[in-house]
Amino acid sequence: MKDVLMPLYGFVRGDTLGVLVLVRASDSVGTLIDTLEQATAVRVAPRPQARLFAGERELDRASTVAAAGLSALERVDLVPEGG
Amino acid sequence: MRLLRHEWLDLARKLDWSYSYVQERSVFPEAISGRPWLEQAAWEDWDEPYRTSFGEYVSAQHEKEASIVAVREAVGRVGDFARHDRAWLSALKLHGATLPLAEFAAVIGNLRAARFGRDGAWRTMAALGALDELRHTQIPLAVLHDLVAWDAQFDFTHRLFHTDGWVAIAARHFADELLLGSNPVEFAVATNFVFETGFTNLQFVGLSAVAHAVGDRMFEKMVQSIQTDEARHAQIGGPVLRKLCEHDHAYAQFLVDKWFWRSFHFFAVVTGFAMDYLTPLPHRKQSFREFMDEWVLGQFERTLREYGLARPYYWDEFLASLDYYHHQAYASAYTYRATMWFDFTLPGPEERAWLAEKYPQSWPEFAPVWERISARWQAAGPDVEWFTHGVTPIGFCSLCQFPLCAGTPRRNAARVVEHEGRRLIFCSEPCRHFFEQEPERYAAHETVVERILAGKAPANLIALVRDYFGLSEDLWGKDAVHGRYDWLAGGAAPGSAE
């Protein structure tokens, strides 16, 4: 599988809008979380142990974006520990 | 013998006749005149209360023009504008950009009704409406013209609609459908009834009051003059809607539902920003929420009941959004201010206390965002604009083309939908719903994100702003005082920035 760049719509709890982030299919979910936190850091302080969801499904930090089943222009939600 | 006014007026104003050489359906094709298609006899009782003759129109408009010229001579010079707070000047830039060319598009919508409206009185009023909208194009262009050489952002204000900035894309998407793409029936319901009667006619009342409080007599006079025209030609909407309710109630409800939602988004950004953020605090009379409660909601609900229509199905979501949407949009816009052509103010402690009082339910969710932004200003110091600015592209709704700002900070309302092999995103459920009702109207349009992914627009934000939105560094929006707030220097804003 090609290591394609994948655009995703990211929403961070506490933020005021959705952002577009680009990650590689081979990137880890942890990298995606970091990317989202950096993209929204101007409005929302990064919080430790944030959890990433695609719909109701929580994504494993250690998994790759591809293995997590994400596809282009999907919505992902970053939620701090404890909601 | 000279006829009295009431004896001749309708000969000129409400003139219709039976066709001998052509079919009525050929004179008024449904595709252009709108549906439901009814024979002229069904429209004979159509009327509006103003019953203005052309002579009366010209006489009244002449007086209004003379009044505007006089006010402009007295208080409409560059020096008069230069005295205003920078935030208020941003409100002028926002209105000056969105008003004139939208009004010009309304000329075309009115002219279509002046030819293809189904009753003579409707066509007459639409012809006067077209003349009104020409005024509304020319007055703000004239009033703000001298400012072009004084402030480059005022120059861009006049150019906005001709660019591919995201605000221009969203404004065109709305105005093109509302004013250029609608047949006279939809135009009457959407523009005259929902947008003008429901929103802008009252908005201008509120805006002129705000302008008065700010001391901007020129803007006050301008919107008052425009409002008196709106109040008249908006009367087209009611009788068309009444006829529509009699013959196709479901379609009437659909048009009201769609256009109330679409109008609200546009209105919330333009008026919500102006009332809750860009009007200097000492001059604020009421919040956007209070204005909506007092001026829009009650009368709109009452009017719907009079027509036998229900409140739009999303009413609860709409009411909730009055406490959130424009706050979400303003905080987002502040942190993407370089994508716009006017400057933004950072709400200080006193403004935040006012907002907290006015929005007790929602403000606790926004306060941390402003604390975060303030803390970053404190960490970076004045003039370091980019430390309080986003650098990542943002998402835009596939219907309204506004950023994905619906919902709340706790739960953004955006939703992804598959449409004929294409993945779309909508800021809210109603935007999804209305797209899916008429996909043929909207599907060909590309959001800014789709343009980026197709290689038509750059993904790098600075390149996007400079090369695609047409905003050079001297034009793009900045913090109004570049972060030099006394309260900020004093460390009044809690929060931390790494």
Coordinates of C-alpha atoms in Angstrom, one line a residue:
Chain A
M1 CA 0.0 0.0 0.0
K2 CA 1.4 3.4 -0.9
D3 CA 2.2 5.7 2.0
V4 CA -0.2 8.3 0.8
L5 CA -0.8 11.7 2.4
M6 CA -4.2 11.6 4.0
P7 CA -6.3 14.8 4.7
L8 CA -8.5 14.4 7.8
Y9 CA -11.0 16.8 9.5
G10 CA -9.9 17.2 13.1
F11 CA -12.0 18.4 16.0
V12 CA -10.5 19.1 19.4
R13 CA -12.8 19.3 22.3
G14 CA -12.9 22.9 23.6
D15 CA -12.0 24.3 20.2
T16 CA -14.2 26.5 18.1
L17 CA -13.8 25.1 14.6
G18 CA -12.7 22.0 12.6
V19 CA -9.2 22.0 11.0
L20 CA -7.8 20.1 8.1
V21 CA -4.7 18.1 8.9
L22 CA -2.4 16.0 6.6
V23 CA -0.9 12.8 7.9
R24 CA 0.7 9.8 6.2
A25 CA -1.0 6.5 6.3
S26 CA 2.1 5.1 8.0
D27 CA 2.0 7.7 10.7
S28 CA 1.0 6.5 14.1
V29 CA -2.3 7.7 15.7
G30 CA 0.0 9.3 18.4
T31 CA 1.5 11.4 15.6
L32 CA -1.9 12.3 14.4
I33 CA -2.8 13.4 17.9
D34 CA 0.3 15.6 18.1
T35 CA -0.5 17.1 14.7
L36 CA -4.0 18.0 15.8
E37 CA -2.8 19.5 19.1
Q38 CA -0.3 21.6 17.3
A39 CA -2.8 22.7 14.7
T40 CA -5.2 23.9 17.4
A41 CA -2.7 25.0 20.1
V42 CA -3.4 28.7 19.5
R43 CA -6.9 28.2 21.0
V44 CA -6.7 25.0 23.1
A45 CA -3.8 24.0 25.3
P46 CA -2.6 20.5 24.6
R47 CA -3.7 18.1 27.3
P48 CA -1.9 14.9 28.4
Q49 CA -3.5 11.6 27.7
A50 CA -6.0 12.9 25.1
R51 CA -7.9 10.2 23.3
L52 CA -8.8 10.1 19.6
F53 CA -12.1 8.9 18.2
A54 CA -13.4 8.1 14.8
G55 CA -17.2 8.2 15.5
E56 CA -17.7 6.1 18.6
R57 CA -14.5 4.1 18.0
E58 CA -11.4 5.0 20.1
L59 CA -8.2 4.7 18.1
D60 CA -5.1 3.0 19.6
R61 CA -2.2 5.5 19.9
A62 CA 0.3 2.8 18.8
S63 CA -1.6 1.9 15.7
T64 CA -0.9 3.5 12.3
V65 CA -3.4 5.7 10.6
A66 CA -3.9 3.1 7.9
A67 CA -4.3 0.2 10.4
A68 CA -6.8 2.3 12.4
G69 CA -9.0 2.2 9.3
L70 CA -9.0 6.0 8.7
S71 CA -9.7 7.2 5.2
A72 CA -9.4 10.6 3.5
L73 CA -11.6 13.4 4.7
E74 CA -12.9 11.4 7.7
R75 CA -13.8 13.2 10.9
V76 CA -11.7 12.5 14.0
D77 CA -12.3 13.9 17.5
L78 CA -9.7 14.6 20.1
V79 CA -11.0 14.4 23.6
P80 CA -9.1 15.0 26.8
E81 CA -8.9 12.2 29.4
G82 CA -12.1 12.1 31.4
G83 CA -14.0 13.9 28.6
Chain B
M1 CA -61.4 65.7 -16.6
R2 CA -58.5 65.1 -14.3
L3 CA -58.7 61.7 -12.5
L4 CA -58.1 61.5 -8.8
R5 CA -55.2 59.4 -7.5
H6 CA -57.3 56.4 -6.5
E7 CA -59.0 56.4 -9.9
W8 CA -55.9 56.1 -12.0
L9 CA -53.4 54.5 -9.7
D10 CA -54.2 50.8 -10.4
L11 CA -54.3 51.5 -14.2
A12 CA -50.6 52.1 -13.9
R13 CA -49.7 50.0 -10.9
K14 CA -51.7 46.8 -11.3
L15 CA -52.2 46.3 -15.0
D16 CA -52.9 42.8 -16.3
W17 CA -54.8 41.6 -19.3
S18 CA -55.9 38.4 -21.1
Y19 CA -53.7 37.2 -23.9
S20 CA -55.1 36.7 -27.4
Y21 CA -52.0 35.8 -29.5
V22 CA -49.9 33.8 -27.0
Q23 CA -50.5 31.4 -24.2
E24 CA -50.2 32.7 -20.7
R25 CA -47.8 29.8 -20.0
S26 CA -45.5 31.2 -22.7
V27 CA -45.5 34.7 -21.3
F28 CA -44.8 33.4 -17.8
P29 CA -43.0 30.0 -18.2
E30 CA -43.0 28.0 -15.0
A31 CA -39.2 27.5 -15.2
I32 CA -38.7 31.3 -15.0
S33 CA -41.8 32.5 -13.1
G34 CA -41.7 29.8 -10.5
R35 CA -44.1 27.2 -9.1
P36 CA -46.9 26.5 -8.5
W37 CA -47.9 27.8 -11.9
L38 CA -51.4 29.3 -11.5
E39 CA -53.5 31.2 -14.1
Q40 CA -53.5 34.9 -13.7
A41 CA -57.0 34.8 -12.2
A42 CA -55.6 33.1 -9.2
W43 CA -53.3 36.1 -8.6
E44 CA -55.8 38.9 -9.1
D45 CA -56.3 39.5 -5.4
W46 CA -52.5 39.9 -4.9
D47 CA -51.7 43.3 -3.4
E48 CA -49.3 45.1 -1.1
P49 CA -50.0 47.9 1.4
Y50 CA -47.7 50.7 0.1
R51 CA -49.4 51.2 -3.3
T52 CA -46.7 53.7 -4.4
S53 CA -46.9 55.4 -7.7
F54 CA -43.7 56.1 -9.7
G55 CA -44.0 59.8 -9.2
E56 CA -44.3 59.4 -5.5
Y57 CA -41.4 57.0 -5.5
V58 CA -39.1 59.5 -7.3
S59 CA -40.2 62.3 -5.1
A60 CA -39.5 60.4 -1.8
Q61 CA -36.2 59.0 -3.0
H62 CA -35.0 62.4 -4.1
E63 CA -35.6 63.7 -0.6
K64 CA -33.7 60.7 0.9
E65 CA -30.8 61.2 -1.5
A66 CA -30.6 64.9 -0.6
S67 CA -30.5 64.0 3.0
I68 CA -27.7 61.5 2.6
V69 CA -25.7 64.1 0.6
A70 CA -26.2 66.7 3.3
V71 CA -25.1 64.3 6.1
R72 CA -22.1 63.2 4.0
E73 CA -21.0 66.8 3.5
A74 CA -21.3 67.5 7.2
V75 CA -19.9 64.3 8.8
G76 CA -18.9 61.9 6.1
R77 CA -15.3 63.0 5.4
V78 CA -12.2 60.9 6.0
G79 CA -11.4 62.9 9.1
D80 CA -14.9 62.0 10.6
F81 CA -14.3 58.3 10.0
A82 CA -10.7 58.5 11.3
R83 CA -12.0 59.5 14.7
H84 CA -13.8 56.2 15.2
D85 CA -12.5 53.2 17.2
R86 CA -10.5 50.8 15.0
A87 CA -12.9 48.0 15.9
W88 CA -15.9 50.0 14.6
L89 CA -13.9 50.7 11.4
S90 CA -13.7 46.9 11.0
A91 CA -17.5 46.7 11.3
L92 CA -17.7 49.2 8.5
K93 CA -15.3 47.2 6.4
L94 CA -17.3 44.0 7.0
H95 CA -20.6 45.7 6.0
G96 CA -19.0 47.7 3.2
A97 CA -17.7 44.5 1.6
T98 CA -20.8 42.4 2.0
L99 CA -23.5 45.0 1.3
P100 CA -23.0 46.7 -2.1
L101 CA -22.6 43.8 -4.5
A102 CA -25.1 41.7 -2.7
E103 CA -27.5 44.6 -3.2
F104 CA -26.5 44.7 -6.8
A105 CA -27.4 41.0 -7.2
A106 CA -30.7 41.9 -5.6
V107 CA -31.3 44.3 -8.5
I108 CA -31.3 41.4 -10.9
G109 CA -33.6 39.3 -8.7
N110 CA -36.0 42.2 -8.5
L111 CA -35.8 42.8 -12.3
R112 CA -36.7 39.2 -12.9
A113 CA -39.7 39.6 -10.7
A114 CA -40.5 42.9 -12.5
R115 CA -40.9 40.9 -15.7
F116 CA -42.0 37.4 -14.6
G117 CA -43.9 38.1 -11.4
R118 CA -47.5 36.9 -11.8
D119 CA -49.4 40.1 -11.0
G120 CA -49.1 43.6 -12.2
A121 CA -48.8 45.1 -8.7
W122 CA -46.1 42.6 -7.8
R123 CA -44.2 43.5 -10.9
T124 CA -44.5 47.2 -10.2
M125 CA -43.3 46.9 -6.7
A126 CA -40.4 44.7 -7.9
A127 CA -39.4 47.4 -10.4
L128 CA -39.3 49.9 -7.6
G129 CA -37.4 47.3 -5.5
A130 CA -34.8 47.1 -8.3
L131 CA -34.3 50.8 -8.2
D132 CA -34.1 50.6 -4.4
E133 CA -31.3 48.0 -4.6
L134 CA -29.4 50.2 -7.1
R135 CA -29.4 52.9 -4.4
H136 CA -28.2 50.3 -1.8
T137 CA -25.3 49.4 -4.2
Q138 CA -24.4 53.0 -4.8
I139 CA -24.8 54.6 -1.4
P140 CA -22.2 52.5 0.5
L141 CA -19.9 52.7 -2.5
A142 CA -20.2 56.5 -2.4
V143 CA -20.1 56.9 1.3
L144 CA -17.0 54.8 1.7
H145 CA -15.3 55.9 -1.5
D146 CA -13.0 58.5 0.0
L147 CA -11.7 56.0 2.5
V148 CA -10.2 53.9 -0.3
A149 CA -7.1 56.2 -0.5
W150 CA -6.9 56.5 3.3
D151 CA -6.9 52.9 4.3
A152 CA -6.0 50.0 1.9
Q153 CA -8.3 47.7 3.7
F154 CA -11.2 49.9 2.6
D155 CA -10.0 49.5 -1.0
F156 CA -10.1 45.7 -0.6
T157 CA -13.5 46.1 0.9
H158 CA -14.8 47.1 -2.5
R159 CA -12.9 44.3 -4.2
L160 CA -13.8 41.4 -1.9
F161 CA -16.7 40.0 -4.0
H162 CA -14.3 39.8 -7.0
T163 CA -11.8 37.7 -5.2
D164 CA -11.7 34.0 -4.1
G165 CA -11.2 34.7 -0.5
W166 CA -13.2 32.3 1.7
V167 CA -15.6 35.1 2.8
A168 CA -16.2 36.0 -0.8
I169 CA -16.8 32.4 -1.7
A170 CA -19.3 32.0 1.1
A171 CA -21.0 35.3 0.4
R172 CA -21.3 34.6 -3.3
H173 CA -22.6 31.0 -2.7
F174 CA -25.4 32.6 -0.5
A175 CA -26.1 35.7 -2.6
D176 CA -26.0 33.9 -6.0
E177 CA -28.6 31.4 -5.0
L178 CA -30.7 33.9 -3.1
L179 CA -30.7 36.7 -5.5
L180 CA -29.5 35.5 -8.9
G181 CA -30.6 31.9 -9.1
S182 CA -34.1 32.1 -7.6
N183 CA -37.3 32.5 -9.7
P184 CA -39.7 35.3 -8.6
V185 CA -41.7 33.0 -6.3
E186 CA -38.6 31.7 -4.4
F187 CA -37.0 35.2 -4.5
A188 CA -40.2 36.7 -2.9
V189 CA -40.2 34.1 -0.1
A190 CA -36.4 33.9 0.4
T191 CA -35.4 37.5 -0.1
N192 CA -38.5 39.6 0.6
F193 CA -40.1 37.5 3.3
V194 CA -37.3 35.7 5.1
F195 CA -34.1 37.7 4.6
E196 CA -35.6 41.3 4.5
T197 CA -38.7 41.0 6.6
G198 CA -37.2 38.5 9.0
F199 CA -33.7 39.8 9.3
T200 CA -32.2 42.8 7.5
N201 CA -35.1 45.2 7.8
L202 CA -34.8 44.8 11.6
Q203 CA -31.0 44.5 11.4
F204 CA -30.9 48.0 10.0
V205 CA -33.0 49.3 12.8
G206 CA -30.6 47.8 15.3
L207 CA -27.5 48.8 13.4
S208 CA -28.5 52.4 13.0
A209 CA -29.1 52.5 16.8
V210 CA -25.6 51.1 17.4
A211 CA -24.1 53.5 14.9
H212 CA -25.9 56.3 16.7
A213 CA -24.4 55.2 20.0
V214 CA -20.9 55.0 18.5
G215 CA -21.3 58.5 17.0
D216 CA -21.1 57.4 13.4
R217 CA -23.9 59.6 12.0
M218 CA -22.9 58.8 8.4
F219 CA -23.4 55.0 8.8
E220 CA -26.5 55.7 10.9
K221 CA -28.0 57.8 8.1
M222 CA -27.0 55.3 5.4
V223 CA -28.7 52.3 7.0
Q224 CA -31.8 54.3 8.0
S225 CA -32.2 55.4 4.4
I226 CA -31.8 51.8 3.2
Q227 CA -34.1 50.4 5.8
T228 CA -37.0 52.6 4.7
D229 CA -36.7 51.1 1.2
E230 CA -36.4 47.6 2.5
A231 CA -39.6 48.1 4.6
R232 CA -41.5 48.9 1.4
H233 CA -40.3 46.4 -1.1
A234 CA -40.1 43.6 1.5
Q235 CA -43.9 43.7 1.4
I236 CA -43.8 41.6 -1.8
G237 CA -42.9 38.6 0.3
G238 CA -46.1 38.2 2.4
P239 CA -48.7 38.1 -0.4
V240 CA -46.6 35.7 -2.5
L241 CA -46.1 33.4 0.5
R242 CA -49.8 33.5 1.3
K243 CA -50.6 32.4 -2.3
L244 CA -48.0 29.7 -2.0
C245 CA -49.4 28.5 1.3
E246 CA -52.9 28.2 -0.4
H247 CA -51.6 26.1 -3.3
D248 CA -48.5 24.2 -2.1
H249 CA -48.1 24.4 1.6
A250 CA -45.2 21.9 1.8
Y251 CA -43.2 23.9 -0.7
A252 CA -43.8 27.1 1.3
Q253 CA -42.6 25.5 4.5
F254 CA -39.5 24.1 2.7
L255 CA -38.6 27.6 1.3
V256 CA -39.0 29.3 4.7
D257 CA -37.1 26.6 6.5
K258 CA -34.2 26.6 4.0
W259 CA -33.8 30.4 3.7
F260 CA -34.2 31.1 7.4
W261 CA -31.3 28.7 8.1
R262 CA -29.1 30.0 5.3
S263 CA -29.9 33.7 6.2
F264 CA -29.2 33.2 9.8
H265 CA -25.6 32.0 9.2
F266 CA -24.8 35.0 7.1
F267 CA -26.6 37.3 9.5
A268 CA -25.0 35.9 12.6
V269 CA -21.5 36.5 11.3
V270 CA -22.1 40.0 10.0
T271 CA -24.3 41.3 12.8
G272 CA -23.1 39.0 15.6
F273 CA -19.5 40.2 15.1
A274 CA -20.6 43.8 14.9
M275 CA -22.8 43.8 18.0
D276 CA -20.8 41.6 20.4
Y277 CA -17.2 42.3 19.4
L278 CA -16.6 45.2 17.0
T279 CA -18.8 47.8 18.8
P280 CA -16.8 49.4 21.5
L281 CA -18.1 48.2 24.9
P282 CA -19.3 51.6 26.2
H283 CA -21.5 51.9 23.2
R284 CA -23.1 48.5 23.3
K285 CA -26.9 48.7 24.0
Q286 CA -27.7 45.0 23.8
S287 CA -26.2 41.7 22.9
F288 CA -26.8 39.9 19.6
R289 CA -28.8 37.3 21.5
E290 CA -30.9 40.1 23.1
F291 CA -31.4 41.7 19.7
M292 CA -32.5 38.5 18.2
D293 CA -34.9 37.8 21.1
E294 CA -36.4 41.3 20.9
W295 CA -36.5 42.0 17.2
V296 CA -36.4 38.8 15.2
L297 CA -37.7 35.8 17.0
G298 CA -41.1 37.0 18.3
Q299 CA -42.2 38.7 15.1
F300 CA -41.0 35.8 12.9
E301 CA -42.8 33.2 14.9
R302 CA -45.9 35.3 15.0
T303 CA -45.8 35.9 11.3
L304 CA -45.3 32.2 10.6
R305 CA -48.4 31.4 12.7
E306 CA -50.4 34.0 10.7
Y307 CA -49.6 32.1 7.5
G308 CA -50.4 28.7 9.0
L309 CA -46.7 27.7 8.9
A310 CA -44.8 25.8 11.5
R311 CA -41.5 26.9 13.0
P312 CA -38.6 25.4 11.1
Y313 CA -38.0 21.8 12.1
Y314 CA -34.5 22.7 13.5
W315 CA -35.9 25.5 15.7
D316 CA -34.4 24.1 19.0
E317 CA -31.0 23.8 17.3
F318 CA -31.3 27.3 16.0
L319 CA -32.2 28.8 19.4
A320 CA -29.2 27.0 20.9
S321 CA -26.9 28.4 18.2
L322 CA -27.8 32.0 19.2
D323 CA -25.6 31.5 22.2
Y324 CA -22.8 29.8 20.3
Y325 CA -22.4 30.2 16.6
H326 CA -21.1 33.7 16.3
H327 CA -18.9 33.3 19.3
Q328 CA -17.4 30.1 17.7
A329 CA -17.0 32.0 14.4
Y330 CA -15.4 35.1 16.0
A331 CA -12.8 33.2 18.0
S332 CA -12.0 31.2 14.9
A333 CA -11.8 34.3 12.8
Y334 CA -9.6 36.1 15.3
T335 CA -7.1 33.2 15.0
Y336 CA -7.3 33.2 11.2
R337 CA -7.6 37.0 10.9
A338 CA -5.0 37.2 8.1
T339 CA -7.5 35.4 5.9
M340 CA -9.8 38.5 6.1
W341 CA -9.4 42.1 5.2
F342 CA -10.2 43.8 8.5
D343 CA -8.7 43.9 11.9
F344 CA -9.9 42.1 15.0
T345 CA -10.0 43.0 18.7
L346 CA -9.1 40.7 21.5
P347 CA -11.9 40.9 24.1
G348 CA -10.4 42.3 27.3
P349 CA -11.5 41.5 30.9
E350 CA -14.3 44.1 30.8
E351 CA -15.6 42.8 27.5
R352 CA -15.4 39.2 28.7
A353 CA -17.3 40.1 31.9
W354 CA -20.0 41.7 29.6
L355 CA -20.1 38.6 27.4
A356 CA -20.3 36.3 30.4
E357 CA -23.2 38.3 31.7
K358 CA -25.0 38.3 28.4
Y359 CA -24.2 34.6 27.6
P360 CA -24.2 32.8 31.0
Q361 CA -24.9 29.4 29.4
S362 CA -22.2 29.4 26.7
W363 CA -19.5 31.8 27.7
P364 CA -17.8 29.5 30.2
E365 CA -16.9 27.4 27.2
F366 CA -15.4 30.3 25.3
A367 CA -13.5 31.9 28.2
P368 CA -10.7 29.3 28.2
V369 CA -10.2 29.9 24.4
W370 CA -9.6 33.7 25.0
E371 CA -7.5 33.0 28.1
R372 CA -5.3 30.7 25.9
I373 CA -5.0 33.3 23.1
S374 CA -4.2 36.1 25.7
A375 CA -1.6 33.9 27.3
R376 CA 0.1 33.4 24.0
W377 CA 0.1 37.2 23.3
Q378 CA 1.7 37.6 26.7
A379 CA 4.3 34.9 25.9
A380 CA 5.2 36.4 22.5
G381 CA 4.8 40.1 23.2
P382 CA 3.3 42.7 20.9
D383 CA 3.6 42.6 17.1
V384 CA 4.2 38.8 17.0
E385 CA 0.9 38.2 15.2
W386 CA 1.6 34.6 14.1
F387 CA 1.9 33.3 17.6
T388 CA -1.8 33.9 18.1
H389 CA -2.7 32.8 14.5
G390 CA -3.5 29.4 13.1
V391 CA -1.2 27.9 10.4
T392 CA -3.2 24.9 9.4
P393 CA -6.0 25.0 6.8
I394 CA -9.4 24.8 8.2
G395 CA -12.5 22.9 7.0
F396 CA -15.5 24.6 5.2
C397 CA -19.1 23.5 5.0
S398 CA -20.1 22.0 1.7
L399 CA -23.4 24.0 1.8
C400 CA -22.9 27.4 3.4
Q401 CA -19.1 27.5 2.7
F402 CA -18.4 28.9 6.2
P403 CA -15.8 27.4 8.5
L404 CA -17.0 24.4 10.6
C405 CA -18.1 26.5 13.5
A406 CA -21.6 25.1 14.3
G407 CA -22.3 23.3 17.6
T408 CA -20.4 24.0 20.7
P409 CA -16.7 23.8 21.8
R410 CA -17.7 20.6 23.6
R411 CA -19.3 19.1 20.6
N412 CA -18.8 20.5 17.1
A413 CA -21.9 19.8 15.0
A414 CA -20.0 19.0 11.7
R415 CA -20.9 15.7 9.9
V416 CA -19.3 13.9 7.0
V417 CA -21.6 12.5 4.3
E418 CA -20.9 10.4 1.2
H419 CA -22.5 11.9 -1.9
E420 CA -22.1 10.0 -5.2
G421 CA -18.6 8.8 -4.4
R422 CA -17.5 12.1 -2.9
R423 CA -17.0 12.8 0.8
L424 CA -18.6 16.0 1.9
I425 CA -18.6 17.7 5.2
F426 CA -21.4 19.9 6.6
C427 CA -21.2 22.3 9.5
S428 CA -24.6 21.2 10.8
E429 CA -27.5 18.9 10.3
P430 CA -29.7 21.5 8.6
C431 CA -26.9 22.3 6.1
R432 CA -26.7 18.6 5.3
H433 CA -30.5 18.4 5.0
F434 CA -30.8 21.3 2.6
F435 CA -28.0 20.1 0.4
E436 CA -29.6 16.7 0.1
Q437 CA -33.0 18.2 -0.8
E438 CA -31.4 20.0 -3.9
P439 CA -28.0 18.4 -4.6
E440 CA -28.3 19.5 -8.3
R441 CA -28.0 23.1 -7.0
Y442 CA -24.9 22.6 -4.9
A443 CA -23.0 19.5 -5.8
A444 CA -20.8 21.1 -8.5
H445 CA -19.4 23.7 -6.1
E446 CA -16.0 23.1 -4.5
T447 CA -15.1 24.2 -1.0
V448 CA -11.7 25.8 -0.4
V449 CA -10.5 22.4 0.9
E450 CA -11.6 20.7 -2.3
R451 CA -9.8 23.3 -4.3
I452 CA -6.6 22.8 -2.2
L453 CA -6.8 19.0 -2.6
A454 CA -7.4 19.4 -6.4
G455 CA -4.3 21.5 -6.7
K456 CA -6.3 24.6 -7.6
A457 CA -5.3 26.5 -4.4
P458 CA -2.2 26.3 -2.3
A459 CA -2.2 24.3 0.9
N460 CA 0.3 26.5 2.6
L461 CA -1.7 29.1 4.5
I462 CA 0.4 32.1 3.7
A463 CA 0.5 31.2 0.0
L464 CA -3.3 30.6 0.1
V465 CA -3.9 34.0 1.7
R466 CA -1.5 35.9 -0.6
D467 CA -2.0 34.1 -4.0
Y468 CA -5.5 32.7 -3.8
F469 CA -7.4 35.1 -1.5
G470 CA -5.6 38.1 -2.9
L471 CA -4.6 39.5 0.5
S472 CA -1.1 41.0 0.8
E473 CA 0.5 41.6 4.2
D474 CA -0.6 45.3 4.2
L475 CA -4.2 44.3 3.6
W476 CA -4.8 41.2 5.7
G477 CA -6.4 41.3 9.1
K478 CA -4.3 41.8 12.2
D479 CA -5.0 42.4 15.8
A480 CA -6.3 46.0 15.9
V481 CA -3.6 47.1 18.3
H482 CA -1.1 44.4 17.5
G483 CA -1.4 42.9 21.0
R484 CA -0.6 46.2 22.8
Y485 CA -3.4 46.0 25.3
D486 CA -2.8 47.7 28.7
W487 CA -4.6 44.9 30.5
L488 CA -2.5 42.3 28.7
A489 CA 0.8 43.9 29.8
G490 CA -0.5 43.9 33.3
G491 CA -1.0 40.1 33.3
A492 CA -4.7 40.3 33.7
A493 CA -5.4 37.3 31.6
P494 CA -4.9 33.9 33.3
G495 CA -3.7 30.9 31.4
S496 CA -0.5 29.5 30.2
A497 CA 1.4 29.1 27.0
E498 CA 4.3 26.8 26.5

